[in-house]
GROMACS .gro file of C-alpha atoms in nm:
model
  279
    1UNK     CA    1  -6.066  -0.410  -0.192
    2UNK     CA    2  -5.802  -0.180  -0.048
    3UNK     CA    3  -5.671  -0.440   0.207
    4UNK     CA    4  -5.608  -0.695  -0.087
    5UNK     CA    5  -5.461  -0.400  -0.344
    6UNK     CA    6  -5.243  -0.346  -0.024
    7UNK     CA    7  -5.126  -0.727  -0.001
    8UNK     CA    8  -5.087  -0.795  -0.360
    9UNK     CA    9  -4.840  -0.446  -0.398
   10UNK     CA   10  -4.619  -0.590  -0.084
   11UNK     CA   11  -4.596  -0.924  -0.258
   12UNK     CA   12  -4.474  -0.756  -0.552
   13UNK     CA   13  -4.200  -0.568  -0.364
   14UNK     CA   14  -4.072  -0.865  -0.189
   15UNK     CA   15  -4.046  -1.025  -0.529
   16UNK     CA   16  -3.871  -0.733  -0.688
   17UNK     CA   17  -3.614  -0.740  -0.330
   18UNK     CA   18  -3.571  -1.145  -0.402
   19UNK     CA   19  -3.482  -1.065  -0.744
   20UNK     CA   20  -3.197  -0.782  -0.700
   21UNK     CA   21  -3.083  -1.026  -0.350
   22UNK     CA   22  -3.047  -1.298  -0.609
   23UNK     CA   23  -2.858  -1.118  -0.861
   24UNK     CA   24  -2.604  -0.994  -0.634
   25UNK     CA   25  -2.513  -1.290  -0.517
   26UNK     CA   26  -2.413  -1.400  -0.886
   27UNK     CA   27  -2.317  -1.085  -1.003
   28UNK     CA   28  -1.907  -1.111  -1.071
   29UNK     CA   29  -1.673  -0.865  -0.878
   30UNK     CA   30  -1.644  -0.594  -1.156
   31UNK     CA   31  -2.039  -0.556  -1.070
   32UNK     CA   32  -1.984  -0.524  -0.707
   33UNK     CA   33  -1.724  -0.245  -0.757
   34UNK     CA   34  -1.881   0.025  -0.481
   35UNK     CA   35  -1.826   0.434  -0.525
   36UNK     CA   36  -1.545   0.558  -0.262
   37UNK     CA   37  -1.523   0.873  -0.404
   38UNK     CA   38  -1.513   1.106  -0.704
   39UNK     CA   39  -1.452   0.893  -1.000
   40UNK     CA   40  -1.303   0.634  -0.793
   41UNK     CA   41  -1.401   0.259  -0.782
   42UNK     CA   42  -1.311   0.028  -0.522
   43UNK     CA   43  -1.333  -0.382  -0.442
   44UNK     CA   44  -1.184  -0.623  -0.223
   45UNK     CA   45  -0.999  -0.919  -0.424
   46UNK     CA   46  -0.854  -1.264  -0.259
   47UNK     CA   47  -0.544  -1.411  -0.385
   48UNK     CA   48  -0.355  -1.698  -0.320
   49UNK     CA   49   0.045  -1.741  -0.186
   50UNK     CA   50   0.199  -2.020   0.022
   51UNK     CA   51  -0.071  -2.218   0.111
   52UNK     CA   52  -0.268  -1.871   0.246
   53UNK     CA   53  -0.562  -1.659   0.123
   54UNK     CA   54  -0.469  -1.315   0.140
   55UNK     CA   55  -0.728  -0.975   0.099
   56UNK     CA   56  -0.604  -0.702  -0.150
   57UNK     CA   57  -0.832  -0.359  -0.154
   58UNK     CA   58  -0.848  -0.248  -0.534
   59UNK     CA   59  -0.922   0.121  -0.607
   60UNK     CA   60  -0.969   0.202  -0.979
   61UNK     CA   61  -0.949   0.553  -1.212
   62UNK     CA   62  -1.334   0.551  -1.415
   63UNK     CA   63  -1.196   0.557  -1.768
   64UNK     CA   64  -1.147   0.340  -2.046
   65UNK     CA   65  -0.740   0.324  -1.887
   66UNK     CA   66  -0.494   0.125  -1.931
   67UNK     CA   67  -0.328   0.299  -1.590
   68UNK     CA   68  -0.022   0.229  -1.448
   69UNK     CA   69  -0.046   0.038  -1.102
   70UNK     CA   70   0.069   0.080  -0.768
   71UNK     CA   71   0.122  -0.170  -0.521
   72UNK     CA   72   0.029   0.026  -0.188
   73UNK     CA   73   0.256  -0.197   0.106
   74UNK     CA   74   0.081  -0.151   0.461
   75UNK     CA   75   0.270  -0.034   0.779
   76UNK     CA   76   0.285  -0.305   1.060
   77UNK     CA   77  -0.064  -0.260   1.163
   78UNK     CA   78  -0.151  -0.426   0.889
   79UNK     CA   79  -0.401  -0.305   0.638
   80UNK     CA   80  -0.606  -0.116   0.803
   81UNK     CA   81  -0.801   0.213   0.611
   82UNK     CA   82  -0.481   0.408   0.565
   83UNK     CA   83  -0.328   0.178   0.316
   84UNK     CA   84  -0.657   0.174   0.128
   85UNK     CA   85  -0.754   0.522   0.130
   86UNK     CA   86  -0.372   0.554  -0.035
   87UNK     CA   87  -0.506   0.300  -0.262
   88UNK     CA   88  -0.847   0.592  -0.351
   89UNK     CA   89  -0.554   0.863  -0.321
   90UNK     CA   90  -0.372   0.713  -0.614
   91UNK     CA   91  -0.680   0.628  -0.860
   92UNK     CA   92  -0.801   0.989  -0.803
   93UNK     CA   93  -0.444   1.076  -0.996
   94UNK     CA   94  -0.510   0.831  -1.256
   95UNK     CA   95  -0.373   0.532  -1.149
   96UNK     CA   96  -0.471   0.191  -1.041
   97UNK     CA   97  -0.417   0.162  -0.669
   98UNK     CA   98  -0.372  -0.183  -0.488
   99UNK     CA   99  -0.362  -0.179  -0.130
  100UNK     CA  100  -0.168  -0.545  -0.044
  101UNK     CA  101  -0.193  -0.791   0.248
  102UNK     CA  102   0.147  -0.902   0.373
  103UNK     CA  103  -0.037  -1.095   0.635
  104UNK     CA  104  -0.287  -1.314   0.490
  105UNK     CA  105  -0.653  -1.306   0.564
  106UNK     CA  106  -0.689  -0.910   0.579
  107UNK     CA  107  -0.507  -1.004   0.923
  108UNK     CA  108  -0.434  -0.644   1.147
  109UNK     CA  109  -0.317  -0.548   1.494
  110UNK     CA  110  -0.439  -0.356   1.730
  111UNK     CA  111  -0.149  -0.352   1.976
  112UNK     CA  112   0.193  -0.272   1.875
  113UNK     CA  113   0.300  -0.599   2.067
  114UNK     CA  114   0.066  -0.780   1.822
  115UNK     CA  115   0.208  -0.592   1.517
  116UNK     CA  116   0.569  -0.624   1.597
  117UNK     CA  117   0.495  -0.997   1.648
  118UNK     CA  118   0.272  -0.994   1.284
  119UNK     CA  119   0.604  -0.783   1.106
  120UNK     CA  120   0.867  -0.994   1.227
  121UNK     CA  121   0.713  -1.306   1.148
  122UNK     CA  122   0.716  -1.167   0.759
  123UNK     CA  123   1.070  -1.017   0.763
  124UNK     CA  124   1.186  -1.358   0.923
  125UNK     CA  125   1.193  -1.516   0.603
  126UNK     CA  126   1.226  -1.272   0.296
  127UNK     CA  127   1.117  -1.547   0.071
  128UNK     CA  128   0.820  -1.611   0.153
  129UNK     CA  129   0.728  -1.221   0.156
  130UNK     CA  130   0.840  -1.242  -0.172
  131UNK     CA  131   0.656  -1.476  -0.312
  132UNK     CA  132   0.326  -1.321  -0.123
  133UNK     CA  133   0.452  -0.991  -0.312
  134UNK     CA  134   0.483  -1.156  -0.670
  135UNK     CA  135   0.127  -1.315  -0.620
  136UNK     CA  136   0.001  -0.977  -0.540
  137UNK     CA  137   0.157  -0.789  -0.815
  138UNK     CA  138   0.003  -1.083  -1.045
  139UNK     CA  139  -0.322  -1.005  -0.924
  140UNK     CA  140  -0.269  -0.643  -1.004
  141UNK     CA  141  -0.142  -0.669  -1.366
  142UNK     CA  142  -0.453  -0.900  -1.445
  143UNK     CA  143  -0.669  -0.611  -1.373
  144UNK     CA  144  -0.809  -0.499  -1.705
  145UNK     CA  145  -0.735  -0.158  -1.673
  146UNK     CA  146  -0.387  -0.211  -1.543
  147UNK     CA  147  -0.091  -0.142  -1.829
  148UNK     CA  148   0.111  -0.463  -1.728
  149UNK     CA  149   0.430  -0.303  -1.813
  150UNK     CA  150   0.404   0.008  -1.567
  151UNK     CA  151   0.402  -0.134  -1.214
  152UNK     CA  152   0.538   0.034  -0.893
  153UNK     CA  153   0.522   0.008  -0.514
  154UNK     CA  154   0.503   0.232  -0.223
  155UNK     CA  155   0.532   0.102   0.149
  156UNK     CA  156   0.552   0.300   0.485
  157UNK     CA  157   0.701   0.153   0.818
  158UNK     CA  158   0.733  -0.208   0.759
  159UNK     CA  159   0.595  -0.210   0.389
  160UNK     CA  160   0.872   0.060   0.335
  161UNK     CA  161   1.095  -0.171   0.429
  162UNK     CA  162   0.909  -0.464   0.202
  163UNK     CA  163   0.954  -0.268  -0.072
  164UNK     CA  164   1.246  -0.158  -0.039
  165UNK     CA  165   1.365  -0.508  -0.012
  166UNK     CA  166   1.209  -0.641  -0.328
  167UNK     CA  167   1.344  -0.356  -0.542
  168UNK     CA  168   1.695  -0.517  -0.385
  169UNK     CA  169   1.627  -0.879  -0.534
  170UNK     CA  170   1.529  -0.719  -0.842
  171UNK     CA  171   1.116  -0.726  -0.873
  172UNK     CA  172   1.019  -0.609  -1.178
  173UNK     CA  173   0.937  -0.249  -1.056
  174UNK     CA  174   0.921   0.085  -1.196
  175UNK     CA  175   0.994   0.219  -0.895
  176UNK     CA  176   0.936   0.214  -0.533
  177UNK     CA  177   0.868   0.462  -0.263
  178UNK     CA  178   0.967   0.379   0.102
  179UNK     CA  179   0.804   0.628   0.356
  180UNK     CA  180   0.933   0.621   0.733
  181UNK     CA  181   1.066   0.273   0.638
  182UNK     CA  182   1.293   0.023   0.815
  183UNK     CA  183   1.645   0.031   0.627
  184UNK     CA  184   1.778  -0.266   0.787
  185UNK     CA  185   1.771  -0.512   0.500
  186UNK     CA  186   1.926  -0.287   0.304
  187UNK     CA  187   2.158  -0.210   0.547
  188UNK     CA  188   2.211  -0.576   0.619
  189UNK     CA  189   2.241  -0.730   0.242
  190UNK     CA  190   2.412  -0.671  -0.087
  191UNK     CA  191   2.288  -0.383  -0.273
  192UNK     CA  192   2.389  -0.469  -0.645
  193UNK     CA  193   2.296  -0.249  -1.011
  194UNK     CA  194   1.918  -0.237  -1.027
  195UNK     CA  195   1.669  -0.055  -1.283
  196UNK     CA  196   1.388   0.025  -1.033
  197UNK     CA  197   1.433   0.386  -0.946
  198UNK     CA  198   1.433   0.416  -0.555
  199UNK     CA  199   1.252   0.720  -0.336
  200UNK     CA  200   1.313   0.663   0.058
  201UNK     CA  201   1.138   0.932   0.250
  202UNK     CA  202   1.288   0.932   0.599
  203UNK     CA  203   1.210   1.129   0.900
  204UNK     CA  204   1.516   1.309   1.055
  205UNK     CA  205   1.432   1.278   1.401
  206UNK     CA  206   1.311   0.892   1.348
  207UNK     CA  207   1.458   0.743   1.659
  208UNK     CA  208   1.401   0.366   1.493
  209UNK     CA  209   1.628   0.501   1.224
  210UNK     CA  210   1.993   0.540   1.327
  211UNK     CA  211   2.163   0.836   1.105
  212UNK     CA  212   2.413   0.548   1.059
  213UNK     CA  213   2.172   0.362   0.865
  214UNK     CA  214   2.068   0.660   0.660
  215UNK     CA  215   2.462   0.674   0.575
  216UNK     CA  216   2.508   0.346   0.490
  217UNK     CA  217   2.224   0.321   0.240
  218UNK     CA  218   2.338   0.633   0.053
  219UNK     CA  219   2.635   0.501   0.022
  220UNK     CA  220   2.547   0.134  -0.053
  221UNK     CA  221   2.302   0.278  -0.352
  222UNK     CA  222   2.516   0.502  -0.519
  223UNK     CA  223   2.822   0.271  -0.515
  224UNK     CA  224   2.578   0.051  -0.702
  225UNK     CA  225   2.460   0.273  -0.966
  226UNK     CA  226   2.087   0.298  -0.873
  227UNK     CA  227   1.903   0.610  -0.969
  228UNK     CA  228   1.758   0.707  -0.600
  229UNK     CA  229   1.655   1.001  -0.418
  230UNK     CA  230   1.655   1.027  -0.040
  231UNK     CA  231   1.527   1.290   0.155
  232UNK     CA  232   1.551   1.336   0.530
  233UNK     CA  233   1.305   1.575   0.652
  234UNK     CA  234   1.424   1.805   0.952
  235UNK     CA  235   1.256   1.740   1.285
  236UNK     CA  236   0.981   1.425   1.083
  237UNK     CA  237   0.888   1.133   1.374
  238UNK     CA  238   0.841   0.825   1.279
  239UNK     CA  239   0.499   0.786   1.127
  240UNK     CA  240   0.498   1.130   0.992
  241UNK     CA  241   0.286   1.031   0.670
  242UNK     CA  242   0.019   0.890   0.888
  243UNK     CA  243  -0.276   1.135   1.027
  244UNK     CA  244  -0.331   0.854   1.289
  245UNK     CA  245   0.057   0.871   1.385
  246UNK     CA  246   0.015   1.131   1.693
  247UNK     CA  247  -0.262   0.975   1.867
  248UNK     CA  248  -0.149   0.624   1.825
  249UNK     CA  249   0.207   0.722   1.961
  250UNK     CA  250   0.047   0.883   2.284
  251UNK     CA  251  -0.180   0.593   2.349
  252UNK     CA  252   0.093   0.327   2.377
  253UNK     CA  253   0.387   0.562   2.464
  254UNK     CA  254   0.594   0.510   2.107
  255UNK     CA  255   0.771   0.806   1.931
  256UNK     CA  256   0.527   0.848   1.645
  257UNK     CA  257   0.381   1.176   1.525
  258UNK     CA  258   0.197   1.294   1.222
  259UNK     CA  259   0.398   1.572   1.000
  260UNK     CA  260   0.162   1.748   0.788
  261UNK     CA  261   0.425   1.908   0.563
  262UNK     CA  262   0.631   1.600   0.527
  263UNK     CA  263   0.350   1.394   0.408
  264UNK     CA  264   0.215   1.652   0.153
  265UNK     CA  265   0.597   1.693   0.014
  266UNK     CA  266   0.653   1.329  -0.003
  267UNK     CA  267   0.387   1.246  -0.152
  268UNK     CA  268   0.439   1.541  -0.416
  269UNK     CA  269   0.776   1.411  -0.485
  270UNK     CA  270   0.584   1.092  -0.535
  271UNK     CA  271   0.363   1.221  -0.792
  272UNK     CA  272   0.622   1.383  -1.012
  273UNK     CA  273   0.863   1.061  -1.046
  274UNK     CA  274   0.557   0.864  -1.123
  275UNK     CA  275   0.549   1.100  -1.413
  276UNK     CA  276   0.906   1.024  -1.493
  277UNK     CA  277   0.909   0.681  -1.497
  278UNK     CA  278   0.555   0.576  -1.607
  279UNK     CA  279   0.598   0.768  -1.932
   0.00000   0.00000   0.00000
């Protein structure tokens, strides 16, 4: 008797494993959301933009909400974990963090030949990267827990620069927040009145940043009237926001370096404008 009670209880089990398999598999996304931290809840969501299928990382406050969301803009390795765990960062201060792909198909690099290669591509032709921005920033405001009206962005390297550049051509933003970015475009083009508020973090010993750059956007921004803020921190590399910065800079010989206090003061000032402006 004890060999059959012993077959018919490992029948039952694989039954009860078919069952949950099969429900999974036709559960909807909101029931595949997966724990990334304290009350934080995360999930991967595809959306669509010129002809390409792109992979967003969605990181969500536990609450009834609505929060305000925050496009999170990778650097030019593409989006690797450090955009997402901004993504967790952000929901763990009550809003609704949405790590983008600028790529398409969760696409990164793993050499900085590859990534340069990946970033120019997008920066090649601004419209397109628009129009992969706006189709991200749909797919954040149909988020039910997203208030529609209180959208930002924040980008570091390249991403700085993406978001800097879509706050130029007037993307219904709150505000963005540019960390280590590349001010070129906004070096290069118009800057006319906007009503996104602007934050560009910048290190002050950046060698891909020429002080003459630095100048030119100051001056570019407050001849137009846009409410900005940017901070140079003394003796910052490029990078400095990243914890990955040092050891990727000494593997392929680039000036990058993690800055401890220049991350946690950025990302302070962060905070307190999101107050400001998501009120």
């Amino acid at each position: 008797m004890k060999p059959l009670r012993l077959l018919i209880a490992l029948l039952i089990a694989q039954t009860l494993v078919a069952g949950c398999s099969n429900k999974d598999k036709g559960s909807d996304d909101s029931e595949l959301m997966t724990k990334a931290g304290p009350a934080v809840l995360t999930k991967t969501i595809e959306y669509k933009a010129n002809g390409k299928t792109y992979k967003g990382y969605l990181a969500v406050p536990e609450g009834e909400g609505p929060f305000p969301g925050v496009l999170v803009v990778h650097e030019w390795w593409g989006q690797t974990d450090y955009p997402r765990q901004r993504a967790v960062q952000l929901a763990e201060q009550g809003y609704v963090g949405f790590a983008v792909d600028m790529y398409g198909g969760g696409k990164t690099a793993k050499h900085p030949q590859d990534a340069k290669k990946f970033s120019k591509k997008v920066m090649g032709d601004m419209n397109l990267a628009e129009e992969s921005f706006r189709a991200a920033m749909a797919t954040l405001r149909k988020q039910d827990k997203v208030a529609k009206d209180k959208i930002a962005a924040m980008g570091y390297c390249f991403g700085g620069a993406v978001v800097l550049e879509m706050a130029r051509r007037g993307v219904d933003l709150k505000m963005v927040a540019s960390y280590h970015g590349d001010l070129t475009p906004m070096v290069k083009n118009e800057v006319t009145p906007i009503q996104t508020r602007i934050l560009i973090f910048n290190g002050a010993a950046d060698p891909f940043v020429p002080k003459e750059a630095v100048r030119t956007v100051r001056e570019k921004l407050k001849s137009a009237n846009v409410r900005y803020k940017l901070v140079n921190y003394k003796g910052a590399k490029h990078g400095f926001t990243n914890p990955e910065a040092t050891e990727k800079g000494k593997k392929y010989s680039i000036p990058l370096a993690y800055d401890k206090r220049a991350d946690q003061l950025s990302w302070d000032e962060t905070m307190k404008a999101f107050k400001i402006v998501f009120r």
